[in-house]
mmCIF file of N, CA and C in Angstrom:
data_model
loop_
_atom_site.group_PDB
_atom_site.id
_atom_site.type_symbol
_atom_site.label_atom_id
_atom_site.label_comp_id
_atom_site.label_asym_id
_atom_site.label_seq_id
_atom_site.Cartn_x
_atom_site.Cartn_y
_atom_site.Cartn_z
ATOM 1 N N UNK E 681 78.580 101.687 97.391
ATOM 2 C CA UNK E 681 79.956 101.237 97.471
ATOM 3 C C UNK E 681 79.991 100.043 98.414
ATOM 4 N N UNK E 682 80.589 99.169 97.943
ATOM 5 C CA UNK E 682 80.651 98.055 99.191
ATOM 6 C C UNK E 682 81.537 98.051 100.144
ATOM 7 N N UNK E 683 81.522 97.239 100.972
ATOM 8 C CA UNK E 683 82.175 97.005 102.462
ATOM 9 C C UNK E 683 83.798 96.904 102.162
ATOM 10 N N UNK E 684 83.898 95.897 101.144
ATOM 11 C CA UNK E 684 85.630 96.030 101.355
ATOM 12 C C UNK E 684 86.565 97.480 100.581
ATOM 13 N N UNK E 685 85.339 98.605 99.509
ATOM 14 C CA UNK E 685 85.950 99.413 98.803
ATOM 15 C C UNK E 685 86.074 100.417 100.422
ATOM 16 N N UNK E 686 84.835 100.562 101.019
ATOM 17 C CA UNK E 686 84.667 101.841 102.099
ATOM 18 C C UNK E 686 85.497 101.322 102.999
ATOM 19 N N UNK E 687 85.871 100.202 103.304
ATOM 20 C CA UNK E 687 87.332 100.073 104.483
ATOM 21 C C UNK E 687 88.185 100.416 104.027
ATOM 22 N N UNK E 688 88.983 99.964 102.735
ATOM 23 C CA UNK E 688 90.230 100.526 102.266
ATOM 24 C C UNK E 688 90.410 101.873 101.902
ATOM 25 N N UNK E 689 89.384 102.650 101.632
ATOM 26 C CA UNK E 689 89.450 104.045 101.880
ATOM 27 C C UNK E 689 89.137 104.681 103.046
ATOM 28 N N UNK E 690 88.551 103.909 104.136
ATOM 29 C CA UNK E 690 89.079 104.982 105.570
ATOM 30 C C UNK E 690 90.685 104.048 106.327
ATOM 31 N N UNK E 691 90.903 103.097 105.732
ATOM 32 C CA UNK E 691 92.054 102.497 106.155
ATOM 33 C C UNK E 691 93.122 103.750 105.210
ATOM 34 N N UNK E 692 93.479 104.112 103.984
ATOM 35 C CA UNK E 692 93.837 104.928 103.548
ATOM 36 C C UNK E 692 93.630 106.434 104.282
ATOM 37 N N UNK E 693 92.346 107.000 104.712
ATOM 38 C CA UNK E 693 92.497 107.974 105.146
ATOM 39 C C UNK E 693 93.376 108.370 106.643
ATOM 40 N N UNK E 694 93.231 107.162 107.181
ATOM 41 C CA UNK E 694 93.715 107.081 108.645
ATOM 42 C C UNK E 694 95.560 106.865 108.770
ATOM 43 N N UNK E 695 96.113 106.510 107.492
ATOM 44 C CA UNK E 695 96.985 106.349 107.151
ATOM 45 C C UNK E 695 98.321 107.962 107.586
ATOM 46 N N UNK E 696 98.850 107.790 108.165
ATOM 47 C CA UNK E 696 100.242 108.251 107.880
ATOM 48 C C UNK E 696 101.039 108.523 107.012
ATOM 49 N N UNK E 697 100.825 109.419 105.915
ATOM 50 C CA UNK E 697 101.171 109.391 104.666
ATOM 51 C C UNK E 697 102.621 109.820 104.771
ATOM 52 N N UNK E 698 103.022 110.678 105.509
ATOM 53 C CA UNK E 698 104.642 111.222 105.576
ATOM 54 C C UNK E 698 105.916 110.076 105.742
ATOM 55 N N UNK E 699 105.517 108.650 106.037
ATOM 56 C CA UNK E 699 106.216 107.589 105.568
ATOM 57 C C UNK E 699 106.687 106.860 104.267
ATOM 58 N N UNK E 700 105.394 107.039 103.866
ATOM 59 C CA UNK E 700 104.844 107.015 102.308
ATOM 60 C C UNK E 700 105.593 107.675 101.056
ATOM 61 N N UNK E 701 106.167 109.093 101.604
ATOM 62 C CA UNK E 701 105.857 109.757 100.589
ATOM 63 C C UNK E 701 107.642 110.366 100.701
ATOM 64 N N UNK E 702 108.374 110.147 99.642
ATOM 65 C CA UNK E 702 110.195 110.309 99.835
ATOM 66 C C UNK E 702 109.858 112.178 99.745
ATOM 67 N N UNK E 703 108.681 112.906 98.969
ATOM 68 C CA UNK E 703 109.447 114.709 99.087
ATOM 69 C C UNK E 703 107.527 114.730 99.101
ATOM 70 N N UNK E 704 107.528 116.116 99.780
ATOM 71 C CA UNK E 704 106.304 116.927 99.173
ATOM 72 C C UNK E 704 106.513 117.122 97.787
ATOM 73 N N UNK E 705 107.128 117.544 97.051
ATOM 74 C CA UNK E 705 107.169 117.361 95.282
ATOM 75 C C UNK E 705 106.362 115.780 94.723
ATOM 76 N N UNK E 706 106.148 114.622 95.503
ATOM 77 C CA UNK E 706 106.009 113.517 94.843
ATOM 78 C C UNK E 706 104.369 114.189 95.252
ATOM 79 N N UNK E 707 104.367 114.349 96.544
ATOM 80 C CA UNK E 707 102.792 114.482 96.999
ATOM 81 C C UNK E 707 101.908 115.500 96.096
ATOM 82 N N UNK E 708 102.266 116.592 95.992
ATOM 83 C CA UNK E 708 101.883 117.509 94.539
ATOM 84 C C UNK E 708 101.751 116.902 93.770
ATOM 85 N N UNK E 709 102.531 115.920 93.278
ATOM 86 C CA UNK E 709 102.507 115.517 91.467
ATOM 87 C C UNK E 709 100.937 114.138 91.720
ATOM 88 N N UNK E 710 101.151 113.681 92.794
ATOM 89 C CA UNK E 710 99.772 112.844 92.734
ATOM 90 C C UNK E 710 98.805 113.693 92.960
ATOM 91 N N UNK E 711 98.688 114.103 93.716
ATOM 92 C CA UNK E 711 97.694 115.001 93.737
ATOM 93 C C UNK E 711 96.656 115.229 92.372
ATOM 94 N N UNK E 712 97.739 116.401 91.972
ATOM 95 C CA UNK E 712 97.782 116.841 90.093
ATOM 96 C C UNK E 712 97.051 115.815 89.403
ATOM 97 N N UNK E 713 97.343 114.361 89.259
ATOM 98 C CA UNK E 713 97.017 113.340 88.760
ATOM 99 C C UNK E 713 95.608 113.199 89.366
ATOM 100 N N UNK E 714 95.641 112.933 90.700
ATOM 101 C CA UNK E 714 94.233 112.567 90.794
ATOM 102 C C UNK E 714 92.918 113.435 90.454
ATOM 103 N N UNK E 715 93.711 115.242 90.768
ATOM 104 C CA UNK E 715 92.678 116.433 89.636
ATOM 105 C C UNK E 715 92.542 115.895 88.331
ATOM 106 N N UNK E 716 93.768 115.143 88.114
ATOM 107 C CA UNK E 716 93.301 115.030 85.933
ATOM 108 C C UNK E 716 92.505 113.897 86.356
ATOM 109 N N UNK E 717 92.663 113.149 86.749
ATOM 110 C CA UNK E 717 91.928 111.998 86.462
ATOM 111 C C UNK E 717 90.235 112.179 87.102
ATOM 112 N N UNK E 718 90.486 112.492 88.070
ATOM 113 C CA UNK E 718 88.844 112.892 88.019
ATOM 114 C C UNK E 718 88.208 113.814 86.752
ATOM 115 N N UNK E 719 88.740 114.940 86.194
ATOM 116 C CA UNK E 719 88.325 115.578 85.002
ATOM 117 C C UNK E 719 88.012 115.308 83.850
ATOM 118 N N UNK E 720 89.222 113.865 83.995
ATOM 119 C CA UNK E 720 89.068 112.897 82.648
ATOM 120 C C UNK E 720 87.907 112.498 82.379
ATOM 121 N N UNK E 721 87.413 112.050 83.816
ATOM 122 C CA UNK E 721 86.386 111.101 84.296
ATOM 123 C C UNK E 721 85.456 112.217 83.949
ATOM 124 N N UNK E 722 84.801 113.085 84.436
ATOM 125 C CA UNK E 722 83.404 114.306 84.230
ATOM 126 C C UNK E 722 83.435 114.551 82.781
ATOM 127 N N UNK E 723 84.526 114.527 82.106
ATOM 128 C CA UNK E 723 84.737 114.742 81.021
ATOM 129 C C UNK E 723 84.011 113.714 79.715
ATOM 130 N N UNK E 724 84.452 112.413 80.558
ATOM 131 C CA UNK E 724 84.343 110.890 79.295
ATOM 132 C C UNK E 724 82.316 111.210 79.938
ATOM 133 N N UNK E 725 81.872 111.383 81.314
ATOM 134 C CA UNK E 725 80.442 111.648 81.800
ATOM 135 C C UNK E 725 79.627 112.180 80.665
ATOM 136 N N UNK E 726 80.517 113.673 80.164
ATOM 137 C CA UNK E 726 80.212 114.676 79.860
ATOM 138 C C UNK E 726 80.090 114.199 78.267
ATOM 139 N N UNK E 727 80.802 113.538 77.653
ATOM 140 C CA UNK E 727 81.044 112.953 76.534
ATOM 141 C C UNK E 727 79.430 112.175 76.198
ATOM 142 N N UNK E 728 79.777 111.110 77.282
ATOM 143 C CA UNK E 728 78.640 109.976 76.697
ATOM 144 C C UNK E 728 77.268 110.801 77.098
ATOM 145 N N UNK E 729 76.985 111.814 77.677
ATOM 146 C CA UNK E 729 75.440 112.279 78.031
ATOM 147 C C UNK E 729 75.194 113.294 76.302
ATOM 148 N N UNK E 730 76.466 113.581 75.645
ATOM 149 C CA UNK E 730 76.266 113.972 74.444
ATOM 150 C C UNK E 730 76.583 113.338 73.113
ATOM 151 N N UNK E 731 76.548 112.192 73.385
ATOM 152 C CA UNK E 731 76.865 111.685 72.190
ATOM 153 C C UNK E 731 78.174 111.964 71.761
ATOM 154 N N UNK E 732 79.072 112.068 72.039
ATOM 155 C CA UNK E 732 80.311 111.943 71.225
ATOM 156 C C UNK E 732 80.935 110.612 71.903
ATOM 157 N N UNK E 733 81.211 109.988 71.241
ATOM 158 C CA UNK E 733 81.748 108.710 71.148
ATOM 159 C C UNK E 733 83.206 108.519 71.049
ATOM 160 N N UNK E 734 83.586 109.271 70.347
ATOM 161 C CA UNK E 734 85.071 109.323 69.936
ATOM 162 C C UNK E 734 85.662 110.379 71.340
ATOM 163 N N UNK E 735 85.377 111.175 71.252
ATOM 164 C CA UNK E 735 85.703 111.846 72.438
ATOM 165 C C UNK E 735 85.889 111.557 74.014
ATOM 166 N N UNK E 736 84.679 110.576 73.934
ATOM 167 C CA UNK E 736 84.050 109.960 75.418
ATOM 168 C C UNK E 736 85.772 108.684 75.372
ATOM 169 N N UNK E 737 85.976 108.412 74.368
ATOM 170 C CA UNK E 737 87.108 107.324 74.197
ATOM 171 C C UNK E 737 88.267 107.709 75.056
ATOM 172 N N UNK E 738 88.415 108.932 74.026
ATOM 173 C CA UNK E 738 89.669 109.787 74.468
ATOM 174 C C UNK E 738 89.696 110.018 76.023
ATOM 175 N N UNK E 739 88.508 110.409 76.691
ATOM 176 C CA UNK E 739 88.343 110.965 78.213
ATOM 177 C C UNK E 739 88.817 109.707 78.950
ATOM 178 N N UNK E 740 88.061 108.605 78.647
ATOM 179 C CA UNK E 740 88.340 107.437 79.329
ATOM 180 C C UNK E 740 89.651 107.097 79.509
ATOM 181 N N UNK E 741 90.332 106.846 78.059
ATOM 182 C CA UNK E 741 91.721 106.213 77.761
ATOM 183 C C UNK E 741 92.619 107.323 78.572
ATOM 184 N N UNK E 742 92.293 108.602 78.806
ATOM 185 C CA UNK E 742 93.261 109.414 79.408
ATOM 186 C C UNK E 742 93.128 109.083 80.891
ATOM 187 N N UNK E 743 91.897 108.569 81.460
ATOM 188 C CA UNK E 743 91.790 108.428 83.269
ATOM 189 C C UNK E 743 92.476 107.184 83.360
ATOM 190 N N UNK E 744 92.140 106.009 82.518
ATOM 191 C CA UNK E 744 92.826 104.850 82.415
ATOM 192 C C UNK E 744 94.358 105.137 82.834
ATOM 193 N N UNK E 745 95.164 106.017 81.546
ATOM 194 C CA UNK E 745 96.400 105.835 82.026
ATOM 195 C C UNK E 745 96.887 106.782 82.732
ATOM 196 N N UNK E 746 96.033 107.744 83.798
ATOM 197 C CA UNK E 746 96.710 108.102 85.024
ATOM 198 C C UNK E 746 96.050 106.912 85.960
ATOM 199 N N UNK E 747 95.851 106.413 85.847
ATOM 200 C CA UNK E 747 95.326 105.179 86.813
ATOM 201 C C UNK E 747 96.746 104.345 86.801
ATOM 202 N N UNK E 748 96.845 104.111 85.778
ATOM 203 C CA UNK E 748 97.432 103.101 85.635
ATOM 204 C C UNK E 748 98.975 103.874 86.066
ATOM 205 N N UNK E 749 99.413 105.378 85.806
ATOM 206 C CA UNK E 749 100.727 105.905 86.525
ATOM 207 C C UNK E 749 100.063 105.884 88.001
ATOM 208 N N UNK E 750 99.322 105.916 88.257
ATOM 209 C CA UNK E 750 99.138 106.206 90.212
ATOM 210 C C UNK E 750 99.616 104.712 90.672
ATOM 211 N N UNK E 751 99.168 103.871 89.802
ATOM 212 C CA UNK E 751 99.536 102.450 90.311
ATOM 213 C C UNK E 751 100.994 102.472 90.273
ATOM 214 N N UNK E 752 101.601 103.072 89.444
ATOM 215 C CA UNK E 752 103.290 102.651 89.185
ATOM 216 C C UNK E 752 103.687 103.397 90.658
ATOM 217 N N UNK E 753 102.700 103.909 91.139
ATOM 218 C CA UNK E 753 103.867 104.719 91.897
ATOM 219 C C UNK E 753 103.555 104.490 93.332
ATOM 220 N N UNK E 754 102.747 103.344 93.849
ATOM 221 C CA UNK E 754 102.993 102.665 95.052
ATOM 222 C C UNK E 754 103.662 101.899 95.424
ATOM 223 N N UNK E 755 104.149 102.045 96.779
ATOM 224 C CA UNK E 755 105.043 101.436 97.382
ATOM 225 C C UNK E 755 104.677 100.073 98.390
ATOM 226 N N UNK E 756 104.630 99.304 97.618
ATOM 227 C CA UNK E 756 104.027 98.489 98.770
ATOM 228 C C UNK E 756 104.950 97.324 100.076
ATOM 229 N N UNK E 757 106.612 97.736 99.634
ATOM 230 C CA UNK E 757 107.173 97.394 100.899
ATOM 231 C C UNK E 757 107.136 98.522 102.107
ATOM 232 N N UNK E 758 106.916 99.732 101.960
ATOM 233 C CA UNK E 758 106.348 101.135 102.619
ATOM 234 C C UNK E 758 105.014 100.922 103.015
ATOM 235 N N UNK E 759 104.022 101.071 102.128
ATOM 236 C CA UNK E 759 102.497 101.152 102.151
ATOM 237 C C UNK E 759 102.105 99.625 102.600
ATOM 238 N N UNK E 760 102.907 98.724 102.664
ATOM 239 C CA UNK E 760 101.973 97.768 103.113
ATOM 240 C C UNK E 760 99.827 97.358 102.646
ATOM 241 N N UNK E 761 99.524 97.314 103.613
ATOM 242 C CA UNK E 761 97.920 97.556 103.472
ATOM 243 C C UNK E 761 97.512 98.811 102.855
ATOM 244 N N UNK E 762 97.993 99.696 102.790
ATOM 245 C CA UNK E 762 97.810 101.019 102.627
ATOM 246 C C UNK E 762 97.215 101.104 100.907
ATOM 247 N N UNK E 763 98.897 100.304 100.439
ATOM 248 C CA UNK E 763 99.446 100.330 98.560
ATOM 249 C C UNK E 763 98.472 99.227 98.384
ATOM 250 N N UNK E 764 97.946 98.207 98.935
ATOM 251 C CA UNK E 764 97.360 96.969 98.450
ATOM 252 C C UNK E 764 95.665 97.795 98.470
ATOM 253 N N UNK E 765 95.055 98.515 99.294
ATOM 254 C CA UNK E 765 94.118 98.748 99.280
ATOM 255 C C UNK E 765 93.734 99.816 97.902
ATOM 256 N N UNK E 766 95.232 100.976 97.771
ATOM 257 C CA UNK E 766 95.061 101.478 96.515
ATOM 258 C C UNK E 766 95.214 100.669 95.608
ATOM 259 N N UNK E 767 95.805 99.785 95.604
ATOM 260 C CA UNK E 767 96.019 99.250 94.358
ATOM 261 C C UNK E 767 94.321 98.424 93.683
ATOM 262 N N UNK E 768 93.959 98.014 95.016
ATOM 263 C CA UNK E 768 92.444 97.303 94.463
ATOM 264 C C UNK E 768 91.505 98.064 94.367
ATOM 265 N N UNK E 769 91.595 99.215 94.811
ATOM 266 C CA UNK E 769 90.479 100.378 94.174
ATOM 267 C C UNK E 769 90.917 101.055 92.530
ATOM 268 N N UNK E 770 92.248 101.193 92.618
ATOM 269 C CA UNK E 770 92.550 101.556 91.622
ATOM 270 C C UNK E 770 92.180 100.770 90.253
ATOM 271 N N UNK E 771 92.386 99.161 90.716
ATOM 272 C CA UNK E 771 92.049 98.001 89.728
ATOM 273 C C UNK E 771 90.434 98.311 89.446
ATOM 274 N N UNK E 772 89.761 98.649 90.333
ATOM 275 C CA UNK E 772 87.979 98.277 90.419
ATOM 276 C C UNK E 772 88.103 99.692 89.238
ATOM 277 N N UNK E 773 88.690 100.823 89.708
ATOM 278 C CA UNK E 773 88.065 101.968 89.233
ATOM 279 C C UNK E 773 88.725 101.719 87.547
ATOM 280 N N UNK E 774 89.082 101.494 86.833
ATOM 281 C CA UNK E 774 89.826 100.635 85.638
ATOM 282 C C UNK E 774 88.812 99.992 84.900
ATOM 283 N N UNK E 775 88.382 99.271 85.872
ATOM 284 C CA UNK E 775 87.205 98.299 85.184
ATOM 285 C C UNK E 775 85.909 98.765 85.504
ATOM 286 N N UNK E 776 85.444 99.612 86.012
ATOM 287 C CA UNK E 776 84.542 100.651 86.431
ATOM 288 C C UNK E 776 84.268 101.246 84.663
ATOM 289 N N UNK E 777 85.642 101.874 84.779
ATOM 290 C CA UNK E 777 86.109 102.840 83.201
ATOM 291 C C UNK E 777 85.713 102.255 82.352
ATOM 292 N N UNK E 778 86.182 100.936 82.051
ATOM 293 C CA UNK E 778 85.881 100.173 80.789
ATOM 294 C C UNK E 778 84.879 99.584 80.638
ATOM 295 N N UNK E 779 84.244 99.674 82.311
ATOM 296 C CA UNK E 779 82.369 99.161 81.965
ATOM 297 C C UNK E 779 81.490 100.189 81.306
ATOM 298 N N UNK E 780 81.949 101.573 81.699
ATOM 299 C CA UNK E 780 80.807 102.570 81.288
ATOM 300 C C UNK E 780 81.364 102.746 80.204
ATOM 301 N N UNK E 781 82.497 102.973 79.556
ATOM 302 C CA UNK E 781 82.752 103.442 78.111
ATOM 303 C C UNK E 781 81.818 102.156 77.319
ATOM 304 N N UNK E 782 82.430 100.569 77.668
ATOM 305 C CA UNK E 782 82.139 99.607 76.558
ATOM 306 C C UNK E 782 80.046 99.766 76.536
ATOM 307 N N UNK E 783 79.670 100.017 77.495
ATOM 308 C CA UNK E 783 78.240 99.910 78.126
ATOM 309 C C UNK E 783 77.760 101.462 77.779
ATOM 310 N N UNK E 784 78.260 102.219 77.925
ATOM 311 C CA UNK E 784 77.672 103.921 77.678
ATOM 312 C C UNK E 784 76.798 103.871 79.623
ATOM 313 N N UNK E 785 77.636 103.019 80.438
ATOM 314 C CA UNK E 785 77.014 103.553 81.924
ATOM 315 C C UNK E 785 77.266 104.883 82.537
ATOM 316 N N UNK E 786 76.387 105.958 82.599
ATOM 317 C CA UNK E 786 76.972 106.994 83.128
ATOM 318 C C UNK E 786 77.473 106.644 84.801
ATOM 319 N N UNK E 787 76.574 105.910 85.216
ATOM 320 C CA UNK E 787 76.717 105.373 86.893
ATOM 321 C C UNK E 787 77.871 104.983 87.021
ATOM 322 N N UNK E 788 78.651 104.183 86.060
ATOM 323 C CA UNK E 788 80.151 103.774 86.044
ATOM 324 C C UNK E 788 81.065 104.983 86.651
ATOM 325 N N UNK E 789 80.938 105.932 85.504
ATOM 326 C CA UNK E 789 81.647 106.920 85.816
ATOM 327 C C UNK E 789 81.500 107.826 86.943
ATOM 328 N N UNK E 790 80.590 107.803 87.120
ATOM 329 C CA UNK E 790 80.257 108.253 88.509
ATOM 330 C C UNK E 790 80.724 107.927 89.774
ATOM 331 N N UNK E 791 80.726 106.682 90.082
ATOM 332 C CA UNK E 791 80.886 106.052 90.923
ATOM 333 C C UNK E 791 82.649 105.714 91.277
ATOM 334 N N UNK E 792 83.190 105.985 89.706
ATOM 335 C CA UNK E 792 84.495 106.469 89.476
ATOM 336 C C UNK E 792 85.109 107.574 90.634
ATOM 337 N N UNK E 793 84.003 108.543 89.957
ATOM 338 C CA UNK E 793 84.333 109.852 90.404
ATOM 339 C C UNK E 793 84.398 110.343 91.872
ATOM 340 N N UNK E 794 83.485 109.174 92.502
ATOM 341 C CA UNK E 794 83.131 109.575 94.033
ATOM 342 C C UNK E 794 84.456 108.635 94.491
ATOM 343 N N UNK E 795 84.897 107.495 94.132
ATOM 344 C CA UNK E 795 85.887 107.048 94.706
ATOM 345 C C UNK E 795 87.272 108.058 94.524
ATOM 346 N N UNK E 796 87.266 108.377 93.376
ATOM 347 C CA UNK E 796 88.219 109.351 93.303
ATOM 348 C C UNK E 796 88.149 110.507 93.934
ATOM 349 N N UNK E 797 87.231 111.265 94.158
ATOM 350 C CA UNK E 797 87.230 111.722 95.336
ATOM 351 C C UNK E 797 87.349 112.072 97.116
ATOM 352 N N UNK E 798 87.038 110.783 97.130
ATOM 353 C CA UNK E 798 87.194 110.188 98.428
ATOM 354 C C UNK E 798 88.779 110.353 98.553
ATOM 355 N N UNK E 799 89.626 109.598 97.655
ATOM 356 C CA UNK E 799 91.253 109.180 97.320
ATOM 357 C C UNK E 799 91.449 111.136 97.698
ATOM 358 N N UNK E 800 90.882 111.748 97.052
ATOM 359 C CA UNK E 800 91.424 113.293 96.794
ATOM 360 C C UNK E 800 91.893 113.821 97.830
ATOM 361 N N UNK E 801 90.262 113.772 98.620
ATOM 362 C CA UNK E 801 89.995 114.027 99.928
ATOM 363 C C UNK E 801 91.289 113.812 100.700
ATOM 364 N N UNK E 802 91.512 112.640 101.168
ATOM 365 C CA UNK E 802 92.630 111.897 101.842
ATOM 366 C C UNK E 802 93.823 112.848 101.644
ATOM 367 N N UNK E 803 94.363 112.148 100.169
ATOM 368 C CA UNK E 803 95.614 113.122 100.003
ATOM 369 C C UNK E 803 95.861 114.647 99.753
ATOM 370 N N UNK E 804 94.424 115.409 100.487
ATOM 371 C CA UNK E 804 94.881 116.914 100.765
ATOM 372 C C UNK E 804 95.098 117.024 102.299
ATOM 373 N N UNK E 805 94.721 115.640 103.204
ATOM 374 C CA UNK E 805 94.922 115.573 104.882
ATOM 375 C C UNK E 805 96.437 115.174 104.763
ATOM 376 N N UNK E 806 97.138 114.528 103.582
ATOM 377 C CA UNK E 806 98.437 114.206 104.275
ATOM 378 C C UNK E 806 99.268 115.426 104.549
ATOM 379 N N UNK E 807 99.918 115.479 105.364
ATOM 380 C CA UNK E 807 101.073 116.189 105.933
ATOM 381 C C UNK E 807 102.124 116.253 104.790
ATOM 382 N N UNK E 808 102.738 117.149 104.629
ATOM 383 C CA UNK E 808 103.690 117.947 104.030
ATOM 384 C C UNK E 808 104.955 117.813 104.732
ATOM 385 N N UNK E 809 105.667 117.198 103.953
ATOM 386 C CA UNK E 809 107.383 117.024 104.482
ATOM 387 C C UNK E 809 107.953 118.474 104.583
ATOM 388 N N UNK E 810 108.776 118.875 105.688
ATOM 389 C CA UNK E 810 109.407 120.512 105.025
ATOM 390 C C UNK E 810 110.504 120.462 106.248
#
């Protein structure tokens, strides 16, 4: 992983999320998302190490567009550095997706998966509004 992906994810982890975030209901529902989307991801893995092609499509195109809802749903007059750093991991991990599907890279997806993880990680430390 390079230098500017591993700053914006401990700049994210170090983050204050209870500013961020208008209910614990929003924080659940990303959450949720980032479980599907990693699954998507082991899934499209799981696809291309067996040959299904059509399937591996489907896995991808489904992480794609929770990617692409996690993006709708930053705030970046709130998040500041925070939303800009997700937003450019989110962009990398996108084109990550569409390298290993168009390429059959399993490492793509992988490397998906550990960033998405990392992201996971984080948002089970944020604090809970109540």
């Amino acid at each position: 992983m390079n230098a500017v992906r591993k700053h914006a994810i401990n700049v994210y982890k170090q983050v204050t999320y209870e500013s961020a975030l208008e209910s614990s209901g929003q924080l659940d529902m990303i959450k949720l998302l980032v479980d599907a989307l990693i699954d998507s991801v082991v899934d499209a893995e799981s696809h291309l190490i067996n040959r299904r092609s059509e399937a591996k499509g489907r896995a991808v195109s489904k992480a794609q567009n929770i990617l692409l809802g996690l993006r709708s749903t930053l705030d970046f007059d709130k998040g500041a550095e925070v939303a800009r750093n997700l937003d450019d991991l989110y962009d990398y991990c996108l084109r990550r997706l569409g390298h290993g599907h168009a390429r059959n890279d399993a490492k793509a997806f992988r490397e998906v998966r550990e960033i998405m993880h990392s992201i996971k990680e984080a948002w089970h430390l944020a604090p809970i509004k109540g």
